[in-house]
Structures are given as C-alpha cells and as structure tokens.
C-alpha cells in the first residue's frame, strides 16, 4: 500500500495535478452557466463526469508533454530533475499513462452526451498536440491557451448538448489569459530555447517584446470578460469579479521580472490561481443570485 501511494505521488508530481486550478474553475463556470441560463436540472452524474474528464485530460496532456520533451528536459538545468529525466518514471510507462487517461477521457465524454463523445478526439488532439508546437511556432503559448480554453466550452456542452456564444467567449478569455501567463513563465527559458532551436515568444521577440505581448494578451482577456458580461446581461457580482481579475493580471505583469525565478513563479503559480478562482467565484455567484 505504501508503495502504491508513493508511486501515485510520483505520477501526481509528473502531471502537476495542483495546476488543475487554472482550468477546473472555468469548467465549473461552464457547467453552472449551462445549468442556470437554460434552467436545467442539476445532474450529479454529469457533474462527476465533467470532473473526471478534466482530470483525465490533464493527466494525458501533462504526461505527454513530459514524454515528448524528455530530451530537452534532460538538457535544461531547470527541468533536469523532472521524473523522466531523473529516471523515476520510464518513458514507456509515461506513454502507457497517456494512453490510459486518453481512453478514459473518451469513455467519460461518451457517457455525457453524443456531442461530447464526437468532440472528445478533437479535444485530445488539441491538448496533446500543444506539446509539439514549440518545434515549429513561437505562438505555442496560444495553443496552450486554446487547450485550457476548451474547459468552459466543453462543460457547457456537457450540460446542454450544444454550443453557445458566451461560453465560447469565456474560452477565448481563458485562451488570452493562459497565453499571457505562459509567456511570462517561458521567460526563464529564453536562452535555452534559442540555443536548442525551440520556438517561443521570448526567444523570438526578446524578453522586453515578450512582456509587451503578454500584457496585450492579458488586456484582451479582460476586455473579452467584460464584453461577455455585457452580452449576457450579467450583474454586479460578475463585474466585481472581472475587475478583480483585471487587477490581479496587472499585478502579475508588474511583479514578474525576467531572470528572477521567484517573481516569475509567484506570478505564474500564485497570482494566476487567485485570478481564475476569484473571477469564477464571482461569476458563478452572479448566476445563482440573478
């Protein structure tokens, strides 16, 4: 039993399970949006299946990222201690983990409704494909944003069985938000990416250019959130959450310093988690109170 728990912790570390804090709140928002806006009855099974889909998708995406990037992680001092370079998880075992979680994701999606089943391979292609994008485009950060931006859209479809404008706008909000903070995070690897012919906004446009690009994406994220509120007729709580969201993104931009790992990690792991959770908490409260 102790051996199993220890192994589970190793795999949990590989997939950075704690980072589900970025996409999971927006999946919950998509769920409640579909529920409240359409006056649907709460179904515990659908709710659990959405959570399972989020976990399986996250596991598959992160494990594939570690599998695909093993060679680069071995060369990068910042990442050389990760599970695959360190040998605590074998590449073959990581790949099996990817396959199992991908299959479980499709099965869980199939139990929700027909559209989620049809779209599940598309979602997998996006969330797994992101890990390969640094090989050919500097805009890999946008692909990561797209992968996480599927969360509110997928959750909404899980409840309703169809698309709608507001969850799509929320997905675009997440895309710009995630793209912006991923650029900040990648500032740590600017020189490494250049030396190893990997593409990123910092390696292409430099650290100053990357900061501008990140700031613009976060501004776009705030504008989309505000616009979605206007279109959907949201109330006071939604706008309070949106303003706090914008202030936290501004704070993140202010404190992140290229070359300062501590400030980058603070911006990436701490402020971002607050930004997403606070926005979603106020947005859901607005739905339930209206």
XYZ file of N, CA and C in Angstrom:
870
model
N 0.824 -1.209 0.000
C 0.000 0.000 0.000
C 0.859 1.260 0.000
N 1.890 1.272 0.824
C 2.797 2.425 0.872
C 3.491 2.631 -0.455
N 3.841 1.508 -1.101
C 4.492 1.579 -2.408
C 3.559 2.192 -3.447
N 2.272 1.810 -3.385
C 1.281 2.352 -4.326
C 1.107 3.854 -4.113
N 1.019 4.275 -2.859
C 0.842 5.686 -2.549
C 2.057 6.495 -3.016
N 3.232 5.936 -2.778
C 4.457 6.607 -3.209
C 4.493 6.764 -4.719
N 4.087 5.698 -5.430
C 4.081 5.736 -6.895
C 3.052 6.745 -7.395
N 1.901 6.768 -6.735
C 0.852 7.716 -7.131
C 1.337 9.146 -6.968
N 2.099 9.393 -5.911
C 2.641 10.739 -5.696
C 3.620 11.119 -6.790
N 4.397 10.149 -7.242
C 5.363 10.411 -8.316
C 4.624 10.800 -9.593
N 3.558 10.056 -9.920
C 2.779 10.376 -11.119
C 2.029 11.696 -10.940
N 1.557 11.954 -9.723
C 0.900 13.225 -9.449
C 1.845 14.396 -9.629
N 3.096 14.193 -9.248
C 4.110 15.220 -9.438
C 4.404 15.427 -10.914
N 4.435 14.330 -11.675
C 4.719 14.432 -13.106
C 3.671 15.272 -13.824
N 2.412 15.065 -13.495
C 1.345 15.775 -14.199
C 0.994 17.111 -13.540
N 1.722 17.465 -12.458
C 1.463 18.732 -11.772
C -0.032 18.886 -11.483
N -0.561 17.919 -10.748
C -2.001 17.880 -10.513
C -2.523 19.177 -9.897
N -1.683 19.839 -9.114
C -2.117 21.087 -8.467
C -2.448 22.177 -9.487
N -1.891 22.061 -10.707
C -2.126 23.082 -11.724
C -3.510 22.987 -12.357
N -4.310 21.981 -11.957
C -5.696 21.934 -12.429
C -6.473 23.163 -11.962
N -5.901 23.901 -11.023
C -6.536 25.105 -10.507
C -6.734 26.140 -11.607
N -5.995 26.035 -12.722
C -6.134 27.003 -13.803
C -7.385 26.745 -14.640
N -7.624 25.491 -15.040
C -8.747 25.185 -15.929
C -9.999 24.745 -15.194
N -9.853 24.045 -14.072
C -11.014 23.477 -13.379
C -12.066 24.521 -12.998
N -11.684 25.688 -12.442
C -12.721 26.672 -12.104
C -13.557 27.094 -13.312
N -12.916 27.218 -14.474
C -13.652 27.639 -15.660
C -14.549 26.524 -16.191
N -14.156 25.282 -15.957
C -15.050 24.169 -16.292
C -16.291 24.233 -15.408
N -16.104 24.544 -14.136
C -17.239 24.683 -13.228
C -18.140 25.847 -13.657
N -17.532 26.920 -14.105
C -18.302 28.063 -14.589
C -19.129 27.669 -15.809
N -18.514 26.932 -16.741
C -19.249 26.467 -17.912
C -20.409 25.571 -17.530
N -20.191 24.730 -16.523
C -21.247 23.832 -16.041
C -22.417 24.633 -15.482
N -22.143 25.564 -14.573
C -23.215 26.343 -13.965
C -23.862 27.294 -14.976
N -23.100 27.777 -15.929
C -23.655 28.621 -16.977
C -24.711 27.844 -17.772
N -24.348 26.622 -18.162
C -25.294 25.792 -18.897
C -26.510 25.445 -18.068
N -26.295 25.234 -16.796
C -27.370 24.834 -15.879
C -28.358 25.985 -15.649
N -27.818 27.142 -15.255
C -28.668 28.260 -14.840
C -29.296 28.972 -16.029
N -28.520 29.257 -17.042
C -29.026 30.006 -18.185
C -30.135 29.262 -18.918
N -30.093 27.942 -18.868
C -31.090 27.140 -19.588
C -32.104 26.477 -18.657
N -31.985 26.797 -17.356
C -32.898 26.262 -16.350
C -32.954 24.735 -16.379
N -31.790 24.123 -16.511
C -31.703 22.670 -16.483
C -31.592 22.189 -15.036
N -31.990 20.962 -14.838
C -31.908 20.357 -13.509
C -30.483 19.860 -13.261
N -30.010 20.070 -12.039
C -28.671 19.587 -11.670
C -28.632 18.065 -11.723
N -27.625 17.528 -12.437
C -27.442 16.079 -12.521
C -26.058 15.749 -11.973
N -26.044 15.057 -10.850
C -24.787 14.742 -10.179
C -23.868 13.921 -11.074
N -24.452 13.002 -11.857
C -23.631 12.150 -12.722
C -22.879 12.974 -13.754
N -23.571 13.917 -14.386
C -22.918 14.774 -15.385
C -21.810 15.590 -14.736
N -22.091 16.108 -13.547
C -21.095 16.900 -12.822
C -19.843 16.068 -12.542
N -20.026 14.855 -12.063
C -18.882 13.971 -11.775
C -18.137 13.620 -13.055
N -18.866 13.360 -14.133
C -18.225 13.014 -15.407
C -17.394 14.179 -15.952
N -17.878 15.403 -15.763
C -17.102 16.572 -16.189
C -15.797 16.653 -15.401
N -15.883 16.448 -14.091
C -14.679 16.474 -13.261
C -13.706 15.387 -13.695
N -14.225 14.198 -13.990
C -13.367 13.102 -14.440
C -12.712 13.439 -15.773
N -13.489 14.019 -16.684
C -12.918 14.420 -17.978
C -11.778 15.408 -17.789
N -11.949 16.359 -16.877
C -10.907 17.339 -16.608
C -9.644 16.658 -16.076
N -9.817 15.718 -15.149
C -8.670 15.024 -14.565
C -7.965 14.171 -15.609
N -8.724 13.387 -16.375
C -8.128 12.510 -17.376
C -7.423 13.318 -18.469
N -8.050 14.412 -18.891
C -7.444 15.254 -19.930
C -6.155 15.886 -19.425
N -6.188 16.373 -18.202
C -4.987 16.979 -17.611
C -3.869 15.954 -17.492
N -4.194 14.764 -17.006
C -3.186 13.714 -16.862
C -2.551 13.369 -18.203
N -3.390 13.176 -19.212
C -2.888 12.806 -20.536
C -2.009 13.907 -21.121
N -2.467 15.152 -21.006
C -1.727 16.277 -21.590
C -0.365 16.468 -20.945
N -0.315 16.459 -19.615
C 0.946 16.700 -18.923
C 1.913 15.537 -19.087
N 1.398 14.308 -19.018
C 2.278 13.153 -19.192
C 2.855 13.114 -20.605
N 2.034 13.472 -21.596
C 2.547 13.500 -22.970
C 3.574 14.603 -23.144
N 3.344 15.731 -22.477
C 4.315 16.818 -22.516
C 5.662 16.365 -21.976
N 5.641 15.659 -20.849
C 6.884 15.161 -20.263
C 7.542 14.111 -21.167
N 6.726 13.273 -21.788
C 7.246 12.244 -22.702
C 7.866 12.895 -23.942
N 7.163 13.843 -24.542
C 7.634 14.482 -25.766
C 8.873 15.341 -25.525
N 8.968 15.954 -24.340
C 10.054 16.898 -24.051
C 11.204 16.285 -23.259
N 11.219 14.979 -23.107
C 12.244 14.341 -22.269
C 13.655 14.752 -22.681
N 13.935 14.754 -23.969
C 15.280 15.087 -24.446
C 15.670 16.515 -24.065
N 14.727 17.445 -24.196
C 15.016 18.839 -23.861
C 15.082 19.041 -22.352
N 14.221 18.334 -21.622
C 14.233 18.447 -20.163
C 15.557 17.967 -19.578
N 16.172 16.977 -20.213
C 17.468 16.486 -19.746
C 18.558 17.542 -19.895
N 18.432 18.385 -20.919
C 19.461 19.376 -21.208
C 19.276 20.664 -20.410
N 18.051 20.926 -19.986
C 17.727 22.181 -19.315
C 17.928 22.025 -17.807
N 18.829 22.788 -17.194
C 19.052 22.677 -15.740
C 17.787 22.885 -14.922
N 16.877 23.724 -15.416
C 15.639 23.990 -14.685
C 14.723 22.773 -14.635
N 14.805 21.910 -15.648
C 13.867 20.785 -15.751
C 14.525 19.415 -15.651
N 15.827 19.388 -15.456
C 16.537 18.100 -15.459
C 16.144 17.192 -14.297
N 15.545 17.757 -13.255
C 15.127 16.958 -12.111
C 13.735 16.374 -12.249
N 13.070 16.634 -13.375
C 11.734 16.077 -13.572
C 11.785 14.549 -13.639
N 10.638 13.923 -13.504
C 10.554 12.477 -13.295
C 11.180 11.664 -14.431
N 10.953 12.046 -15.681
C 11.513 11.248 -16.785
C 13.022 11.435 -16.921
N 13.538 12.672 -16.924
C 14.991 12.829 -16.975
C 15.696 12.194 -15.776
N 15.041 12.251 -14.612
C 15.638 11.693 -13.394
C 15.520 10.175 -13.334
N 14.674 9.600 -14.181
C 14.537 8.144 -14.237
C 13.550 7.552 -13.253
N 12.799 8.395 -12.529
C 11.825 7.850 -11.574
C 10.587 7.307 -12.292
N 10.355 7.772 -13.512
C 9.314 7.209 -14.379
C 9.943 6.938 -15.738
N 9.744 5.750 -16.262
C 10.296 5.382 -17.559
C 9.429 5.972 -18.677
N 10.030 6.316 -19.823
C 9.249 6.874 -20.932
C 8.101 5.971 -21.365
N 8.341 4.669 -21.414
C 7.282 3.748 -21.803
C 6.115 3.776 -20.837
N 6.413 3.865 -19.549
C 5.363 3.926 -18.532
C 4.568 5.226 -18.660
N 5.263 6.317 -18.971
C 4.578 7.600 -19.156
C 3.642 7.543 -20.355
N 4.099 6.892 -21.434
C 3.273 6.775 -22.632
C 2.036 5.916 -22.367
N 2.200 4.838 -21.626
C 1.056 3.999 -21.246
C 0.068 4.823 -20.419
N 0.598 5.643 -19.525
C -0.229 6.515 -18.694
C -1.033 7.471 -19.571
N -0.407 8.002 -20.615
C -1.090 8.890 -21.561
C -2.240 8.159 -22.242
N -1.956 6.966 -22.733
C -2.964 6.195 -23.469
C -4.150 5.847 -22.572
N -3.863 5.386 -21.359
C -4.937 5.008 -20.425
C -5.831 6.214 -20.123
N -5.216 7.350 -19.820
C -6.008 8.532 -19.484
C -6.764 9.070 -20.698
N -6.192 8.944 -21.879
C -6.892 9.377 -23.099
C -8.132 8.529 -23.343
N -7.990 7.219 -23.184
C -9.127 6.311 -23.363
C -10.206 6.595 -22.316
N -9.790 6.790 -21.069
C -10.750 7.086 -20.004
C -11.461 8.414 -20.263
N -10.747 9.376 -20.818
C -11.351 10.667 -21.168
C -12.463 10.480 -22.198
N -12.181 9.710 -23.246
C -13.184 9.477 -24.296
C -14.379 8.706 -23.745
N -14.119 7.714 -22.904
C -15.214 6.945 -22.296
C -16.102 7.839 -21.436
N -15.464 8.661 -20.593
C -16.237 9.564 -19.726
C -17.048 10.551 -20.570
N -16.428 11.095 -21.632
C -17.139 12.018 -22.517
C -18.314 11.323 -23.195
N -18.143 10.051 -23.533
C -19.206 9.295 -24.182
C -20.410 9.075 -23.299
N -20.193 9.036 -22.009
C -21.300 8.860 -21.071
C -22.077 10.151 -20.838
N -21.548 11.287 -21.309
C -22.226 12.572 -21.077
C -23.303 12.801 -22.132
N -22.877 12.979 -23.385
C -23.847 13.073 -24.485
C -23.132 12.823 -25.812
N -23.894 12.777 -26.882
C -23.339 12.424 -28.196
C -22.315 13.438 -28.675
N -22.602 14.731 -28.482
C -21.689 15.764 -28.982
C -20.357 15.730 -28.245
N -20.373 15.521 -26.938
C -19.107 15.453 -26.204
C -18.289 14.242 -26.651
N -18.962 13.148 -26.983
C -18.252 11.973 -27.500
C -17.611 12.278 -28.845
N -18.356 12.924 -29.730
C -17.837 13.254 -31.067
C -16.647 14.208 -30.976
N -16.745 15.167 -30.052
C -15.703 16.196 -29.944
C -14.505 15.762 -29.100
N -14.631 14.667 -28.353
C -13.546 14.265 -27.450
C -12.218 13.990 -28.174
N -12.193 13.327 -29.356
C -10.906 13.164 -30.039
C -10.309 14.491 -30.500
N -11.179 15.439 -30.872
C -10.702 16.772 -31.273
C -10.036 17.465 -30.091
N -10.704 17.387 -28.929
C -10.133 17.984 -27.720
C -8.799 17.341 -27.381
N -8.719 16.022 -27.499
C -7.455 15.322 -27.228
C -6.359 15.770 -28.182
N -6.711 15.936 -29.453
C -5.720 16.366 -30.448
C -5.140 17.727 -30.067
N -5.987 18.614 -29.548
C -5.526 19.945 -29.155
C -4.647 19.878 -27.917
N -5.122 19.181 -26.868
C -4.386 19.203 -25.606
C -3.095 18.392 -25.672
N -3.062 17.359 -26.518
C -1.816 16.608 -26.689
C -0.908 17.301 -27.699
N -1.510 17.858 -28.738
C -0.723 18.489 -29.800
C 0.054 19.700 -29.336
N -0.433 20.369 -28.289
C 0.279 21.544 -27.781
C 1.746 21.241 -27.500
N 2.018 20.061 -26.970
C 3.387 19.726 -26.553
C 4.380 19.710 -27.711
N 3.878 19.632 -28.937
C 4.768 19.587 -30.110
C 4.931 20.944 -30.774
N 4.147 21.933 -30.359
C 4.113 23.189 -31.100
C 5.394 24.016 -30.981
N 6.147 23.857 -29.887
C 7.386 24.633 -29.745
C 8.416 24.245 -30.777
N 8.197 23.128 -31.466
C 9.122 22.716 -32.520
C 8.993 23.566 -33.773
N 7.808 24.208 -33.965
C 7.610 24.892 -35.250
C 6.979 26.283 -35.159
N 6.519 26.725 -33.992
C 5.927 28.068 -33.919
C 6.216 28.736 -32.579
N 6.449 30.038 -32.656
C 6.665 30.819 -31.430
C 5.365 31.030 -30.675
N 4.244 30.737 -31.329
C 2.940 31.000 -30.712
C 2.381 29.759 -30.016
N 3.268 28.923 -29.516
C 2.849 27.733 -28.777
C 2.040 28.111 -27.542
N 2.299 29.296 -26.983
C 1.564 29.767 -25.806
C 0.063 29.887 -26.117
N -0.249 30.264 -27.348
C -1.644 30.392 -27.757
C -2.298 29.017 -27.821
N -1.540 28.023 -28.277
C -2.071 26.659 -28.328
C -2.369 26.143 -26.917
N -1.502 26.478 -25.969
C -1.774 26.095 -24.581
C -3.039 26.778 -24.088
N -3.187 28.061 -24.416
C -4.400 28.782 -24.045
C -5.644 28.155 -24.653
N -5.528 27.717 -25.912
C -6.643 27.045 -26.573
C -7.007 25.759 -25.843
N -5.985 25.001 -25.455
C -6.230 23.732 -24.751
C -7.005 23.953 -23.462
N -6.604 24.947 -22.676
C -7.307 25.215 -21.414
C -8.631 25.931 -21.647
N -8.691 26.682 -22.755
C -9.923 27.396 -23.072
C -11.073 26.481 -23.477
N -10.764 25.222 -23.759
C -11.820 24.260 -24.081
C -12.662 23.915 -22.853
N -12.113 24.162 -21.649
C -12.783 23.732 -20.418
C -14.195 24.301 -20.257
N -14.390 25.632 -20.318
C -15.758 26.141 -20.138
C -16.692 25.746 -21.270
N -16.158 25.664 -22.477
C -16.985 25.286 -23.627
C -17.425 23.830 -23.497
N -16.463 22.955 -23.169
C -16.779 21.544 -23.023
C -17.772 21.285 -21.904
N -17.614 21.984 -20.791
C -18.532 21.799 -19.665
C -19.930 22.280 -20.018
N -20.020 23.387 -20.738
C -21.325 23.903 -21.161
C -22.017 22.906 -22.089
N -21.271 22.371 -23.044
C -21.832 21.383 -23.968
C -22.258 20.124 -23.217
N -21.522 19.782 -22.176
C -21.866 18.599 -21.385
C -23.248 18.734 -20.752
N -23.608 19.959 -20.381
C -24.907 20.203 -19.754
C -26.013 20.339 -20.800
N -25.723 21.083 -21.874
C -26.772 21.463 -22.825
C -26.829 20.601 -24.081
N -25.667 20.097 -24.514
C -25.619 19.339 -25.764
C -25.447 20.204 -26.987
N -25.168 21.516 -26.797
C -24.961 22.396 -27.955
C -24.032 23.546 -27.576
N -23.541 24.264 -28.614
C -22.662 25.413 -28.431
C -23.488 26.660 -28.103
N -22.802 27.660 -27.535
C -23.417 28.964 -27.287
C -22.319 30.023 -27.258
N -22.688 31.261 -27.526
C -21.696 32.326 -27.673
C -20.930 32.615 -26.382
N -21.612 32.744 -25.257
C -20.962 33.192 -24.025
C -19.884 32.217 -23.549
N -20.132 30.905 -23.493
C -19.035 30.007 -23.105
C -17.872 30.032 -24.092
N -18.171 30.279 -25.371
C -17.078 30.412 -26.350
C -16.250 31.656 -26.040
N -16.923 32.754 -25.710
C -16.191 33.971 -25.322
C -15.373 33.729 -24.059
N -15.940 32.994 -23.106
C -15.188 32.665 -21.894
C -13.975 31.823 -22.234
N -14.136 30.903 -23.184
C -12.996 30.110 -23.640
C -11.911 30.983 -24.249
N -12.304 32.007 -25.002
C -11.331 32.938 -25.581
C -10.670 33.776 -24.491
N -11.441 34.127 -23.467
C -10.868 34.823 -22.307
C -9.766 33.978 -21.676
N -10.047 32.690 -21.488
C -9.055 31.782 -20.913
C -7.856 31.647 -21.837
N -8.114 31.558 -23.145
C -7.014 31.450 -24.114
C -6.033 32.599 -23.963
N -6.552 33.833 -23.940
C -5.675 35.005 -23.834
C -5.005 35.076 -22.466
N -5.745 34.725 -21.420
C -5.193 34.735 -20.057
C -4.049 33.737 -19.925
N -4.289 32.508 -20.341
C -3.263 31.458 -20.236
C -2.078 31.771 -21.138
N -2.347 32.212 -22.360
C -1.252 32.570 -23.260
C -0.365 33.636 -22.656
N -0.983 34.613 -21.994
C -0.217 35.693 -21.372
C 0.659 35.215 -20.245
N 0.120 34.373 -19.363
C 0.965 33.958 -18.234
C 1.966 32.885 -18.642
N 1.679 32.122 -19.721
C 2.667 31.145 -20.189
C 3.879 31.841 -20.801
N 3.657 32.990 -21.426
C 4.783 33.777 -21.949
C 5.675 34.221 -20.793
N 5.045 34.686 -19.706
C 5.819 35.088 -18.531
C 6.629 33.902 -18.001
N 5.992 32.747 -17.903
C 6.669 31.556 -17.388
C 7.849 31.164 -18.282
N 7.686 31.305 -19.588
C 8.736 30.879 -20.515
C 9.912 31.844 -20.576
N 9.796 33.002 -19.899
C 10.939 33.909 -19.830
C 12.157 33.219 -19.225
N 11.908 32.230 -18.367
C 13.003 31.509 -17.712
C 13.869 30.735 -18.707
N 13.276 30.379 -19.861
C 13.972 29.508 -20.809
C 14.338 30.221 -22.107
N 14.380 31.532 -22.084
C 14.640 32.291 -23.313
C 15.930 31.845 -23.995
N 17.028 31.832 -23.271
C 18.322 31.463 -23.863
C 18.365 29.981 -24.232
N 17.803 29.137 -23.389
C 17.792 27.707 -23.670
C 17.015 27.416 -24.952
N 15.872 28.058 -25.122
C 15.060 27.835 -26.322
C 15.826 28.261 -27.571
N 16.496 29.387 -27.507
C 17.272 29.847 -28.665
C 18.395 28.870 -29.004
N 19.093 28.419 -27.978
C 20.232 27.519 -28.187
C 19.800 26.165 -28.743
N 18.566 25.751 -28.432
C 18.108 24.423 -28.840
C 17.048 24.469 -29.936
N 16.959 25.630 -30.585
C 16.046 25.801 -31.726
C 14.598 25.475 -31.370
N 14.209 25.872 -30.169
C 12.809 25.777 -29.750
C 12.181 27.161 -29.886
N 10.922 27.195 -30.253
C 10.262 28.463 -30.542
C 9.413 28.928 -29.365
N 9.477 30.211 -29.086
C 8.638 30.833 -28.065
C 8.633 32.332 -28.324
N 7.680 33.021 -27.720
C 7.627 34.480 -27.872
C 8.891 35.133 -27.308
N 9.370 34.756 -26.104
C 10.613 35.368 -25.603
C 11.826 35.100 -26.487
N 11.955 33.876 -27.008
C 13.129 33.561 -27.827
C 13.075 34.277 -29.176
N 11.875 34.597 -29.644
C 11.752 35.271 -30.934
C 11.808 36.790 -30.816
N 11.108 37.348 -29.825
C 10.987 38.800 -29.730
C 11.799 39.400 -28.589
N 12.498 38.556 -27.827
C 13.269 39.048 -26.700
C 12.395 39.207 -25.465
N 13.043 39.429 -24.332
C 12.307 39.499 -23.073
C 11.384 40.712 -23.005
N 11.848 41.864 -23.487
C 11.001 43.057 -23.450
C 9.804 42.899 -24.380
N 10.056 42.392 -25.574
C 8.965 42.175 -26.511
C 7.954 41.172 -25.975
N 8.460 40.153 -25.286
C 7.579 39.136 -24.711
C 6.691 39.730 -23.636
N 7.261 40.627 -22.822
C 6.469 41.267 -21.765
C 5.330 42.090 -22.374
N 5.620 42.778 -23.464
C 4.579 43.562 -24.145
C 3.496 42.637 -24.685
N 3.920 41.553 -25.323
C 2.992 40.581 -25.895
C 2.105 39.989 -24.804
N 2.713 39.628 -23.679
C 1.965 39.065 -22.562
C 0.951 40.070 -22.016
N 1.388 41.315 -21.867
C 0.495 42.347 -21.363
C -0.696 42.573 -22.279
N -0.474 42.547 -23.593
C -1.558 42.721 -24.555
C -2.565 41.573 -24.473
N -2.051 40.359 -24.324
C -2.950 39.208 -24.194
C -3.806 39.318 -22.937
N -3.216 39.767 -21.853
C -3.986 39.909 -20.624
C -5.008 41.044 -20.739
N -4.670 42.088 -21.461
C -5.643 43.153 -21.714
C -6.809 42.616 -22.540
N -6.494 41.829 -23.553
C -7.539 41.214 -24.388
C -8.426 40.304 -23.548
N -7.812 39.530 -22.642
C -8.579 38.643 -21.774
C -9.581 39.431 -20.936
N -9.133 40.546 -20.369
C -10.015 41.393 -19.558
C -11.140 41.973 -20.410
N -10.827 42.425 -21.609
C -11.838 43.022 -22.496
C -12.886 41.981 -22.890
N -12.431 40.767 -23.189
C -13.382 39.709 -23.551
C -14.300 39.393 -22.373
N -13.738 39.299 -21.177
C -14.552 39.021 -19.990
C -15.606 40.105 -19.796
N -15.202 41.356 -19.945
C -16.129 42.473 -19.775
C -17.206 42.443 -20.862
N -16.805 42.164 -22.092
C -17.753 42.102 -23.214
C -18.752 40.969 -23.037
N -18.266 39.814 -22.585
C -19.155 38.674 -22.349
C -20.207 39.022 -21.305
N -19.800 39.793 -20.297
C -20.751 40.222 -19.278
C -21.824 41.127 -19.852
N -21.435 42.050 -20.733
C -22.404 42.948 -21.361
C -23.388 42.176 -22.229
N -22.875 41.245 -23.019
C -23.735 40.483 -23.934
C -24.720 39.609 -23.173
N -24.244 39.017 -22.088
C -25.093 38.083 -21.340
C -25.974 38.763 -20.305
N -25.807 40.079 -20.142
C -26.614 40.806 -19.163
C -26.250 40.449 -17.729
N -24.972 40.276 -17.471
C -24.516 39.886 -16.135
C -24.741 41.009 -15.127
N -24.727 40.629 -13.849
C -24.985 41.593 -12.785
C -23.724 42.075 -12.091
N -23.919 42.721 -10.946
C -22.833 43.378 -10.221
C -21.720 42.418 -9.828
N -22.076 41.238 -9.332
C -21.051 40.304 -8.869
C -20.100 39.919 -10.001
N -20.649 39.724 -11.200
C -19.798 39.371 -12.343
C -18.765 40.459 -12.604
N -19.205 41.712 -12.560
C -18.281 42.805 -12.870
C -17.266 43.031 -11.756
N -17.663 42.771 -10.525
C -16.689 42.843 -9.431
C -15.592 41.806 -9.669
N -16.005 40.575 -10.015
C -15.032 39.522 -10.306
C -14.146 39.871 -11.486
N -14.733 40.493 -12.497
C -13.963 40.876 -13.690
C -12.930 41.946 -13.358
N -13.317 42.917 -12.560
C -12.379 43.982 -12.172
C -11.238 43.419 -11.328
N -11.567 42.547 -10.368
C -10.508 41.916 -9.559
C -9.595 41.093 -10.447
N -10.180 40.383 -11.399
C -9.408 39.597 -12.371
C -8.407 40.493 -13.105
N -8.882 41.635 -13.588
C -8.009 42.563 -14.300
C -6.913 43.135 -13.413
N -7.256 43.449 -12.162
C -6.262 43.991 -11.231
C -5.178 42.958 -10.916
N -5.578 41.692 -10.764
C -4.600 40.641 -10.489
C -3.677 40.415 -11.686
N -4.221 40.499 -12.883
C -3.371 40.367 -14.075
C -2.390 41.529 -14.162
N -2.852 42.721 -13.796
C -1.959 43.888 -13.778
C -0.846 43.699 -12.751
N -1.206 43.191 -11.589
C -0.213 42.912 -10.542
C 0.790 41.876 -11.027
N 0.295 40.856 -11.691
C 1.184 39.819 -12.237
C 2.193 40.420 -13.204
N 1.717 41.279 -14.094
C 2.609 41.909 -15.061
C 3.644 42.786 -14.363
N 3.226 43.395 -13.272
C 4.117 44.319 -12.565
C 5.240 43.590 -11.838
N 4.927 42.463 -11.181
C 5.929 41.834 -10.320
C 6.865 40.892 -11.068
N 6.434 40.356 -12.205
C 7.274 39.376 -12.921
C 8.506 40.057 -13.489
N 9.670 39.521 -13.151
C 10.930 40.087 -13.615
C 11.711 39.023 -14.388
N 12.071 39.301 -15.656
C 12.878 38.341 -16.403
C 14.164 38.003 -15.651
N 14.447 36.719 -15.546
C 15.650 36.282 -14.846
C 15.444 36.081 -13.362
N 14.313 36.527 -12.828
C 14.018 36.355 -11.409
C 13.006 35.226 -11.259
N 13.523 34.028 -11.004
C 12.662 32.848 -10.940
C 11.590 32.980 -9.877
N 11.939 33.558 -8.743
C 10.982 33.683 -7.646
C 9.787 34.536 -8.042
N 10.045 35.671 -8.693
C 8.941 36.557 -9.080
C 8.102 35.926 -10.192
N 8.739 35.190 -11.093
C 8.006 34.525 -12.180
C 7.106 33.431 -11.621
N 7.633 32.648 -10.707
C 6.824 31.594 -10.093
C 5.685 32.181 -9.267
N 5.934 33.309 -8.620
C 4.890 33.992 -7.866
C 3.765 34.418 -8.802
N 4.145 34.999 -9.936
C 3.153 35.449 -10.912
C 2.416 34.264 -11.514
N 3.161 33.209 -11.852
C 2.583 32.053 -12.549
C 1.695 31.215 -11.634
N 2.227 30.784 -10.505
C 1.533 29.806 -9.671
C 0.562 30.423 -8.680
N 0.902 31.583 -8.145
C 0.089 32.157 -7.071
C -0.953 33.140 -7.585
N -0.500 34.192 -8.238
C -1.438 35.227 -8.671
C -2.422 34.681 -9.697
N -1.946 33.825 -10.606
C -2.840 33.270 -11.614
C -3.930 32.417 -11.002
N -3.565 31.631 -10.008
C -4.580 30.797 -9.365
C -5.634 31.664 -8.694
N -5.206 32.760 -8.054
C -6.160 33.693 -7.446
C -7.055 34.322 -8.526
N -6.444 34.731 -9.637
C -7.193 35.425 -10.688
C -8.326 34.551 -11.223
N -8.018 33.311 -11.550
C -9.034 32.429 -12.097
C -10.110 32.079 -11.092
N -9.703 31.718 -9.892
C -10.656 31.295 -8.864
C -11.572 32.444 -8.460
N -11.008 33.634 -8.267
C -11.821 34.782 -7.850
C -12.817 35.153 -8.942
N -12.352 35.219 -10.182
C -13.271 35.559 -11.277
C -14.431 34.580 -11.341
N -14.123 33.286 -11.323
C -15.152 32.261 -11.446
C -16.096 32.280 -10.243
N -15.553 32.477 -9.048
C -16.394 32.518 -7.841
C -17.438 33.617 -7.943
N -17.021 34.808 -8.374
C -17.967 35.922 -8.522
C -18.928 35.689 -9.685
N -18.414 35.103 -10.776
C -19.265 34.849 -11.944
C -20.354 33.829 -11.620
N -19.996 32.758 -10.907
C -20.984 31.757 -10.528
C -21.976 32.342 -9.517
N -21.471 33.131 -8.570
C -22.364 33.782 -7.609
C -23.377 34.666 -8.333
N -22.919 35.352 -9.364
C -23.806 36.217 -10.145
C -24.898 35.401 -10.827
N -24.517 34.230 -11.342
C -25.507 33.349 -11.982
C -26.552 32.883 -10.988
N -26.116 32.493 -9.815
C -27.011 31.903 -8.824
C -27.905 32.928 -8.154
N -27.425 34.166 -8.052
C -28.193 35.217 -7.386
C -29.211 35.845 -8.337
N -28.870 35.908 -9.610
C -29.742 36.585 -10.598
C -31.126 35.940 -10.673
